[in-house]
Structures are given as C-alpha cells and as structure tokens.
CSV table of C-alpha atoms and ligand atoms in Angstrom, one decimal:
chain,number,residue,atom,x,y,z
A,1,MET,CA,64.5,129.0,79.9
A,2,THR,CA,62.6,125.7,80.5
A,3,THR,CA,61.0,124.6,83.7
A,4,SER,CA,62.1,121.1,83.0
A,5,ALA,CA,65.4,119.9,84.4
A,6,SER,CA,65.8,117.3,81.5
A,7,LEU,CA,68.8,117.9,79.4
A,8,LEU,CA,66.8,117.5,76.2
A,9,SER,CA,63.1,118.2,75.9
A,10,ILE,CA,61.3,117.7,72.6
A,11,THR,CA,57.7,118.9,72.5
A,12,GLN,CA,55.2,118.1,69.8
A,13,VAL,CA,57.9,117.9,67.1
A,14,SER,CA,56.6,116.6,63.8
A,15,LYS,CA,57.8,116.3,60.2
A,16,SER,CA,55.9,115.8,56.9
A,17,TYR,CA,57.2,115.6,53.4
A,18,GLY,CA,54.2,116.7,51.3
A,19,SER,CA,51.5,114.2,52.2
A,20,THR,CA,54.0,111.8,53.8
A,21,VAL,CA,54.0,112.0,57.6
A,22,ALA,CA,57.6,110.9,58.6
A,23,LEU,CA,57.1,111.9,62.2
A,24,HIS,CA,53.8,112.4,64.1
A,25,PRO,CA,53.8,115.0,66.9
A,26,THR,CA,56.3,113.6,69.4
A,27,ASP,CA,57.4,114.4,73.0
A,28,ILE,CA,60.7,113.2,74.4
A,29,ARG,CA,62.6,113.9,77.6
A,30,ILE,CA,66.2,112.8,78.1
A,31,GLU,CA,68.0,113.2,81.4
A,32,ARG,CA,71.7,114.1,81.9
A,33,GLY,CA,74.0,111.1,81.6
A,34,GLU,CA,71.3,108.9,80.0
A,35,PHE,CA,71.9,106.5,77.1
A,36,VAL,CA,68.6,106.5,75.2
A,37,THR,CA,67.9,104.5,72.0
A,38,LEU,CA,65.3,105.1,69.3
A,39,LEU,CA,64.5,101.5,68.1
A,40,GLY,CA,62.3,100.6,65.2
A,41,PRO,CA,62.1,99.1,61.7
A,42,SER,CA,63.4,100.8,58.6
A,43,GLY,CA,61.2,103.8,57.6
A,44,CYS,CA,59.7,104.3,61.1
A,45,GLY,CA,61.1,107.9,61.4
A,46,LYS,CA,64.1,107.3,63.7
A,47,SER,CA,66.6,109.1,61.5
A,48,THR,CA,64.2,111.9,60.8
A,49,LEU,CA,63.9,112.6,64.5
A,50,LEU,CA,67.7,112.4,65.0
A,51,ARG,CA,68.3,114.8,62.1
A,52,ILE,CA,65.7,117.2,63.4
A,53,VAL,CA,67.5,117.3,66.8
A,54,CYS,CA,70.9,117.8,65.2
A,55,GLY,CA,69.5,120.5,62.9
A,56,VAL,CA,70.1,119.1,59.4
A,57,THR,CA,66.4,118.6,58.9
A,58,PRO,CA,64.0,121.3,59.9
A,59,ALA,CA,60.9,120.2,61.9
A,60,SER,CA,57.5,121.0,60.5
A,61,ALA,CA,56.4,122.0,64.0
A,62,GLY,CA,57.4,121.8,67.7
A,63,SER,CA,60.1,122.9,70.1
A,64,ILE,CA,63.4,121.5,71.1
A,65,VAL,CA,65.1,122.6,74.4
A,66,LEU,CA,68.7,121.6,75.0
A,67,ASP,CA,70.3,122.4,78.4
A,68,GLY,CA,67.8,125.2,78.9
A,69,GLN,CA,68.1,126.8,75.5
A,70,ARG,CA,65.6,126.7,72.6
A,71,ILE,CA,67.5,125.3,69.6
A,72,GLU,CA,65.0,124.4,66.9
A,73,THR,CA,65.8,127.4,64.8
A,74,LEU,CA,69.6,127.3,65.3
A,75,PRO,CA,71.9,125.9,62.5
A,76,PRO,CA,73.6,122.6,63.4
A,77,GLU,CA,76.9,124.2,64.2
A,78,ARG,CA,75.4,126.4,66.8
A,79,ARG,CA,73.8,123.5,68.6
A,80,ASP,CA,75.9,121.9,71.4
A,81,ILE,CA,75.5,118.5,69.7
A,82,ALA,CA,77.9,116.1,67.9
A,83,MET,CA,76.8,113.3,65.7
A,84,VAL,CA,78.4,109.9,64.8
A,85,PHE,CA,77.2,108.6,61.4
A,86,GLN,CA,76.8,105.1,59.9
A,87,SER,CA,79.2,106.2,57.1
A,88,TYR,CA,81.9,107.6,59.5
A,89,ALA,CA,82.0,110.8,57.4
A,90,LEU,CA,85.7,111.4,58.1
A,91,PHE,CA,87.6,113.9,55.9
A,92,PRO,CA,89.5,111.6,53.5
A,93,HIS,CA,92.4,114.0,52.8
A,94,MET,CA,93.2,114.7,56.5
A,95,SER,CA,95.2,112.5,58.9
A,96,VAL,CA,93.4,111.1,62.0
A,97,ARG,CA,95.0,113.9,64.1
A,98,LYS,CA,93.7,116.6,61.7
A,99,ASN,CA,90.3,115.0,61.6
A,100,LEU,CA,90.1,115.1,65.4
A,101,GLY,CA,91.2,118.7,65.5
A,102,PHE,CA,88.9,120.0,62.8
A,103,GLY,CA,85.8,120.9,64.8
A,104,LEU,CA,88.0,122.4,67.5
A,105,ARG,CA,89.8,124.6,65.0
A,106,MET,CA,86.4,125.7,63.6
A,107,LYS,CA,85.3,126.6,67.1
A,108,ARG,CA,88.6,128.5,67.7
A,109,VAL,CA,89.3,126.4,70.8
A,110,GLU,CA,92.7,127.5,72.2
A,111,ALA,CA,95.6,125.4,70.9
A,112,ALA,CA,96.7,124.0,74.3
A,113,GLU,CA,93.1,123.0,75.0
A,114,GLN,CA,92.8,121.3,71.6
A,115,GLU,CA,96.0,119.3,72.3
A,116,ARG,CA,94.6,118.3,75.8
A,117,ARG,CA,91.2,117.2,74.4
A,118,ILE,CA,92.7,115.3,71.5
A,119,ALA,CA,95.2,113.5,73.7
A,120,HIS,CA,92.4,112.4,76.1
A,121,ALA,CA,90.2,111.2,73.2
A,122,VAL,CA,93.1,109.3,71.6
A,123,GLU,CA,93.8,107.6,74.9
A,124,ILE,CA,90.2,106.5,75.7
A,125,CYS,CA,89.5,105.5,72.1
A,126,ASN,CA,92.8,103.7,71.8
A,127,LEU,CA,93.9,105.6,68.7
A,128,GLY,CA,97.6,106.3,69.6
A,129,ALA,CA,99.1,104.2,66.9
A,130,LEU,CA,96.8,105.6,64.2
A,131,LEU,CA,97.2,109.4,64.6
A,132,GLU,CA,99.3,110.1,61.4
A,133,ARG,CA,97.3,107.7,59.2
A,134,SER,CA,94.7,108.8,56.6
A,135,PRO,CA,91.2,107.4,56.9
A,136,ARG,CA,91.7,105.1,53.9
A,137,GLN,CA,94.5,103.3,55.8
A,138,LEU,CA,92.1,102.3,58.5
A,139,SER,CA,89.6,99.4,58.9
A,140,GLY,CA,85.9,100.1,59.3
A,141,GLY,CA,86.1,99.6,63.1
A,142,GLN,CA,89.1,102.0,63.4
A,143,GLN,CA,87.4,104.6,61.3
A,144,GLN,CA,84.3,104.5,63.5
A,145,ARG,CA,86.5,104.9,66.6
A,146,VAL,CA,88.0,108.0,65.0
A,147,ALA,CA,84.5,109.3,64.2
A,148,LEU,CA,83.6,108.7,67.9
A,149,ALA,CA,86.7,110.4,69.2
A,150,ARG,CA,86.1,113.4,66.8
A,151,ALA,CA,82.6,113.7,68.4
A,152,LEU,CA,84.0,113.4,72.0
A,153,VAL,CA,86.6,116.1,71.6
A,154,MET,CA,83.8,118.6,71.1
A,155,GLN,CA,82.5,117.8,74.6
A,156,PRO,CA,79.0,118.3,73.4
A,157,ALA,CA,76.0,118.5,75.7
A,158,LEU,CA,74.4,115.7,73.6
A,159,LEU,CA,75.9,112.9,71.4
A,160,LEU,CA,73.8,111.6,68.6
A,161,PHE,CA,74.5,108.2,66.9
A,162,ASP,CA,72.8,107.2,63.6
A,163,GLU,CA,73.2,103.4,63.3
A,164,PRO,CA,77.0,103.8,63.8
A,165,LEU,CA,77.7,100.0,63.9
A,166,SER,CA,75.6,98.8,60.9
A,167,ASN,CA,78.5,98.8,58.4
A,168,LEU,CA,80.7,96.5,60.6
A,169,ASP,CA,80.8,92.7,60.8
A,170,ALA,CA,79.0,91.0,63.7
A,171,LYS,CA,81.9,90.4,66.0
A,172,LEU,CA,83.3,93.9,65.7
A,173,ARG,CA,79.8,95.3,66.2
A,174,GLU,CA,79.6,93.5,69.5
A,175,SER,CA,83.0,94.7,70.8
A,176,LEU,CA,82.4,98.3,69.6
A,177,ARG,CA,79.0,98.3,71.2
A,178,ASP,CA,80.6,97.5,74.6
A,179,GLU,CA,83.3,100.1,73.9
A,180,LEU,CA,80.6,102.7,73.2
A,181,VAL,CA,78.8,102.1,76.4
A,182,ARG,CA,82.1,102.2,78.4
A,183,LEU,CA,83.0,105.5,76.8
A,184,HIS,CA,79.5,106.9,77.5
A,185,ARG,CA,79.9,106.1,81.2
A,186,ALA,CA,83.6,107.2,81.3
A,187,THR,CA,82.8,110.6,79.8
A,188,GLY,CA,79.5,111.2,81.6
A,189,SER,CA,78.0,112.1,78.2
A,190,THR,CA,74.3,112.0,77.3
A,191,SER,CA,73.6,110.0,74.2
A,192,LEU,CA,70.7,109.5,71.8
A,193,TYR,CA,71.3,106.4,69.6
A,194,VAL,CA,69.3,105.2,66.6
A,195,THR,CA,69.2,101.5,65.6
A,196,HIS,CA,66.9,99.0,64.0
A,197,ASP,CA,68.7,96.2,65.9
A,198,GLN,CA,66.8,95.2,69.0
A,199,ALA,CA,69.7,93.2,70.5
A,200,GLU,CA,71.9,96.3,70.2
A,201,ALA,CA,69.3,98.5,71.8
A,202,MET,CA,68.7,96.2,74.7
A,203,ALA,CA,72.4,95.7,75.4
A,204,MET,CA,73.4,99.4,75.3
A,205,SER,CA,70.5,101.5,76.6
A,206,ASP,CA,69.3,102.9,79.9
A,207,ARG,CA,66.0,103.5,78.1
A,208,VAL,CA,64.6,102.5,74.8
A,209,MET,CA,62.0,104.3,72.8
A,210,VAL,CA,60.2,101.9,70.4
A,211,MET,CA,59.1,103.5,67.2
A,212,ASN,CA,56.7,102.4,64.5
A,213,SER,CA,55.1,104.3,61.6
A,214,GLY,CA,56.3,107.8,62.7
A,215,ARG,CA,55.4,107.4,66.4
A,216,ILE,CA,57.0,106.4,69.7
A,217,VAL,CA,54.8,103.5,70.7
A,218,GLU,CA,56.4,102.7,74.1
A,219,THR,CA,59.3,103.8,76.2
A,220,GLY,CA,61.0,101.9,79.0
A,221,THR,CA,64.1,100.2,80.3
A,222,PRO,CA,65.2,97.2,78.2
A,223,VAL,CA,64.1,94.8,81.0
A,224,GLN,CA,60.6,96.5,81.3
A,225,LEU,CA,60.1,96.4,77.5
A,226,TYR,CA,61.2,92.8,77.1
A,227,ARG,CA,59.6,91.4,80.2
A,228,ARG,CA,56.5,93.6,80.6
A,229,PRO,CA,55.7,95.1,77.2
A,230,ARG,CA,52.4,97.1,77.1
A,231,HIS,CA,52.1,97.3,73.3
A,232,ILE,CA,51.8,94.5,70.8
A,233,PHE,CA,54.4,96.1,68.6
A,234,THR,CA,57.0,96.1,71.4
A,235,ALA,CA,56.3,92.5,72.4
A,236,SER,CA,56.8,91.3,68.8
A,237,PHE,CA,59.7,93.6,67.8
A,238,LEU,CA,61.9,92.8,70.8
A,239,GLY,CA,63.0,89.2,70.7
A,240,GLN,CA,60.6,86.4,70.0
A,241,THR,CA,57.2,85.9,71.6
A,242,ASN,CA,53.9,84.1,71.4
A,243,LEU,CA,51.0,86.5,70.9
A,244,LEU,CA,47.8,84.9,72.2
A,245,ARG,CA,44.2,86.1,72.0
A,246,VAL,CA,42.6,84.9,75.2
A,247,ALA,CA,39.1,84.8,76.7
A,248,ILE,CA,38.9,86.8,80.0
A,249,ALA,CA,36.5,86.2,82.9
A,250,GLU,CA,36.9,88.3,86.1
A,251,GLY,CA,40.4,89.3,85.2
A,252,VAL,CA,41.5,85.8,84.5
A,253,ALA,CA,42.6,84.5,81.1
A,254,THR,CA,42.2,80.9,79.9
A,255,LEU,CA,45.2,79.9,77.9
A,256,PRO,CA,44.9,77.6,74.9
A,257,TRP,CA,46.0,74.6,77.0
A,258,GLY,CA,43.4,75.3,79.6
A,259,GLU,CA,45.6,76.9,82.3
A,260,CYS,CA,44.1,79.9,84.0
A,261,CYS,CA,46.2,83.0,84.6
A,262,ARG,CA,45.6,86.5,86.1
A,263,VAL,CA,46.0,89.3,83.6
A,264,ASP,CA,46.9,92.9,84.6
A,265,GLY,CA,46.0,96.1,82.7
A,266,LEU,CA,42.5,95.1,81.7
A,267,ALA,CA,39.7,97.6,81.3
A,268,SER,CA,36.8,96.5,83.5
A,269,GLY,CA,34.3,94.2,81.7
A,270,THR,CA,37.0,93.1,79.1
A,271,ARG,CA,36.0,89.7,77.6
A,272,ASN,CA,39.1,89.0,75.6
A,273,ALA,CA,42.6,90.4,75.3
A,274,GLN,CA,45.9,89.8,73.6
A,275,VAL,CA,48.9,88.8,75.8
A,276,SER,CA,52.5,88.0,75.1
A,277,LEU,CA,54.1,84.9,76.4
A,278,ARG,CA,57.9,84.6,75.8
A,279,PRO,CA,59.1,81.1,74.6
A,280,GLU,CA,61.2,80.8,77.7
A,281,ASP,CA,58.1,81.4,79.9
A,282,ILE,CA,56.5,78.1,78.7
A,283,ALA,CA,57.6,75.0,80.5
A,284,LEU,CA,57.0,71.6,78.8
A,285,THR,CA,56.7,68.3,80.5
A,286,PRO,CA,56.3,65.0,78.6
A,287,ASP,CA,52.7,63.8,79.2
A,288,ALA,CA,50.9,61.2,77.1
A,289,GLN,CA,47.5,63.0,77.9
A,290,GLY,CA,49.0,66.5,77.4
A,291,PRO,CA,47.2,69.0,75.1
A,292,GLY,CA,50.3,69.9,73.1
A,293,TRP,CA,52.7,68.1,70.8
A,294,ILE,CA,56.1,69.0,69.6
A,295,THR,CA,56.2,69.8,65.9
A,296,GLY,CA,59.9,70.9,65.6
A,297,ARG,CA,63.0,71.3,67.7
A,298,SER,CA,66.5,72.8,67.3
A,299,PHE,CA,69.5,73.0,69.7
A,300,ALA,CA,71.0,76.5,70.0
A,301,GLY,CA,73.7,75.7,72.6
A,302,ALA,CA,72.4,77.9,75.4
A,303,SER,CA,68.9,76.7,74.8
A,304,ALA,CA,66.7,74.1,73.2
A,305,ASN,CA,64.0,75.6,71.0
A,306,TYR,CA,60.7,74.0,70.2
A,307,THR,CA,57.7,74.7,68.0
A,308,LEU,CA,54.5,73.0,69.2
A,309,GLN,CA,50.9,72.8,68.5
A,310,VAL,CA,48.0,73.1,70.9
A,311,GLY,CA,44.7,72.6,69.0
A,312,ASP,CA,44.9,75.2,66.2
A,313,VAL,CA,47.4,77.4,68.0
A,314,ALA,CA,51.1,77.2,67.0
A,315,LEU,CA,53.6,78.1,69.8
A,316,ARG,CA,57.3,78.5,70.4
A,317,ALA,CA,59.0,77.3,73.6
A,318,SER,CA,62.6,77.6,74.7
A,319,HIS,CA,64.5,75.9,77.5
A,320,ALA,CA,67.8,77.1,78.8
A,321,GLY,CA,70.5,74.7,79.8
A,322,ALA,CA,68.9,71.7,78.2
A,323,THR,CA,70.9,68.5,78.3
A,324,ALA,CA,68.5,66.4,76.2
A,325,LEU,CA,65.9,67.3,73.7
A,326,LEU,CA,62.3,66.3,73.6
A,327,PRO,CA,61.5,64.4,70.4
A,328,VAL,CA,59.3,65.6,67.6
A,329,GLY,CA,55.8,64.1,68.0
A,330,GLU,CA,56.1,63.9,71.8
A,331,ARG,CA,52.9,64.9,73.7
A,332,VAL,CA,53.4,67.5,76.4
A,333,ALA,CA,51.7,69.4,79.2
A,334,LEU,CA,52.3,73.2,79.2
A,335,THR,CA,52.8,75.5,82.2
A,336,THR,CA,53.1,79.3,82.2
A,337,LEU,CA,56.1,80.7,84.1
A,338,ALA,CA,55.3,84.4,83.7
A,339,ILE,CA,52.4,85.3,86.0
A,340,PRO,CA,50.5,87.6,85.9
A,341,LEU,CA,50.3,88.3,82.2
A,342,HIS,CA,49.6,91.8,80.9
A,343,ALA,CA,47.0,92.9,78.4
A,344,LEU,CA,48.6,94.4,75.3
A,345,GLU,CA,47.3,97.4,73.4
A,346,GLY,CA,47.6,98.1,69.7
A,347,PRO,CA,46.7,96.3,66.4
A,348,SER,CA,47.9,92.8,65.7
A,349,PRO,CA,51.0,92.8,63.5
B,1,ADP,P1,64.2,105.3,59.5
B,1,ADP,O1,65.4,106.2,60.0
B,1,ADP,O2,63.4,104.8,60.7
B,1,ADP,O3,64.6,104.2,58.6
B,1,ADP,P2,63.4,107.8,58.2
B,1,ADP,O4,63.3,108.7,59.3
B,1,ADP,O5,64.6,107.8,57.3
B,1,ADP,O6,63.2,106.3,58.8
B,1,ADP,O7,62.1,107.9,57.2
B,1,ADP,C1,60.8,108.0,57.8
B,1,ADP,C2,59.8,108.2,56.6
B,1,ADP,O8,60.0,109.5,56.0
B,1,ADP,C3,60.0,107.2,55.5
B,1,ADP,O9,58.7,106.9,55.0
B,1,ADP,C4,60.8,107.9,54.5
B,1,ADP,O10,60.5,107.4,53.2
B,1,ADP,C5,60.3,109.3,54.6
B,1,ADP,N1,61.3,110.3,54.2
B,1,ADP,C6,62.5,110.5,54.9
B,1,ADP,N2,63.2,111.5,54.3
B,1,ADP,C7,62.5,111.9,53.3
B,1,ADP,C8,62.6,113.0,52.2
B,1,ADP,N3,63.7,113.7,52.2
B,1,ADP,N4,61.6,113.1,51.4
B,1,ADP,C9,60.5,112.4,51.4
B,1,ADP,N5,60.3,111.4,52.3
B,1,ADP,C10,61.2,111.2,53.2
C-alpha cells in the first residue's frame, strides 16, 4: 500500500538504452479524475514514460503505484490501464462491435455486462451506425473514436493516450479534442495524454508536464505555464514569447526601451536575469521620439502582429481586436502590460 492518495505515483522512474538516457529519474503524481498531459518536442522521452506506465517498456529503475498497488513488475494485461494509440491499432478483421468486445472477452467479463458496457460506449462515442462495419470501412476520425470506445469499455483506473490525434486533419483534430475532454469528464476517468502540440495540451489539460531531454522541466495548469512560466524552455515552447536578458537593480529590471519593472523570483544580489514577455503584453503607441520602430506587420484576424526593433533587440508584439495596422517604419513607444515579470531558470534555447 502507498501512503499517497494519488491515483498514480511514479517515483524515480528512469530508462536508458545502452548509453542513451531516454528518461532521467522522474517523479509524477496524478490525482483521480485529472487530465494530465506530457508535452515536449520529439525525442524528449514522452512515449518512453507512457510505455513504461502501460508496461510495454520495462523501466531501468523506479516504482509505479496505481490505485494503491505496485505495478512496475506486472505485465500490461494485469495493469488496470487502457491505451489509445496514434495508429488506432484496431483489429482489421473484426467488426467494430467485435473490436469493442475483445478486451472484455479476454477478461471474461460476464456477457450481459459486456453488452451493457458496449452499449454505453457506443452511445457516448456516437458509434451506433458503425457497429457492423470493419475498420477499413471507417474514416481516420471514426477509427479513433472506436479505439477510444474500446479503451473506455474496459473501465480502466487510468487511460493513456499516445498522440491519438496526430494522424487526423486539423479540423477533425480540434473537434475530436473537444470530444475527448467531454468524454473524460462524462466518464470521470483519469487520463495521461502525450503530445508535442502545445495548443492541444493547453486546450485539453487540467495540468501539463513540460518535458525536454528526458526530464520534466515544469508542471502546472495551462494558464500558469503560459502566463507565469518559471523555466526558459516552458516560456519558449508554449506559444510565442520575447526572451529578454535584463539588468537588475534592487529587484527591478530595466527593459530594452528603458521601462523599469519589478521582477519576482530573483535570488538576492542578482544583477541580471532572463524574463519572458509575451507579444500580447507589449503595448505600442505611435511616438516620433519613441525608442522602437516597426519592422514588419501581419494581420491575423483576431490580432495584428508586429515585429519591431529597439536598439539591437528584435521583438514581437501582438494586439487583439485591431481595426487598423501601424505602418512599417513607424516609430513607437513601448509599455509592458505584464507586471511583475518573473525570473526564468534554465539555459537559453
Ligand atoms: P518522444 O516520445 O518524446 O518523441 P521517445 O520516448 O520515443 O521520445 O524517445 C526518447 C529517446 O529515447 C530518444 O532519444 C529515442 O531515440 C530514444 N529511444 C526510444 N526508444 C528507443 C529504443 N528502443 N532503443 C534506443 N533508443 C530509444
């Protein structure tokens, strides 16, 4: 038994392939009902971690406790976990109905209970019309809904998702993403989701764990990570930002355009720091004496996006709801809208 009430506790789990460290010693806690995402670039170790939890890859070290039970030495089928893959992994020679029932038959779930669970999954995943089809008669989005239903009928303690939307086109990806979150809430399941797509992670998750080079660099809600990142990697991987190296005096930074701004999270005596300033946190006003000038602009509907130059520093600014654009070459004054700033840790990208 574990002393922790978390549904999933991963402690000091690591993985090496020869001299390649795919995953440095890692700790994770996931609470019941949470939707948690592992987010990071290709090769950062997300799938390795997911595969260790599901049991298809053995960890080099560490312990995994699911719902009070040590599971790291159990084979995948004895873990109370179901996984949804990028490739759908449906059985091609079985109808949708047979695909949905396969795991239940393997687990010798009673026939009436099988029927009940399949009927429920068919209803919530909207698969009624497709039950007698074979997977090759389905679109990618339909196949992924079947794969999800096949996982849900198992009523696992934990659902794992390995980039399940990557093979779908952009529009379908967005609608299935909303669908997945709705189903997660409706079924009260606990989900661990892997993606390299920061927009997907922010839209779906209760918490995001940002990974880089085999480590979790930062964990937080999407809003925390986007608005108040602590790590340079998080600031630059989630959305766009301006990373600025600033001089500090008594906890106050001087920004490249001369504005002074309080900075949190500084070690005492710090003389310079890196901070992140989102494009939407820089206000621009036309000013013939201003320290900046506009070097480029584009209209993106919801916002007007600018590149500008202040001395030798290049910046991006973005204004929501713009009805007219500032011209290239215009001199501007700059004002920070995000105060205080926060000192970032980690190496520059
Ligand atoms: P991600 O899912 O974030 O793209 P992976 O977990 O697949 O990353 O891989 C993490 C690292 O481990 C990469 O450097 C990858 O090349 C390496 N790796 C993964 N699987 C193996 C394997 N079977 N043998 C050797 N190296 C591997």
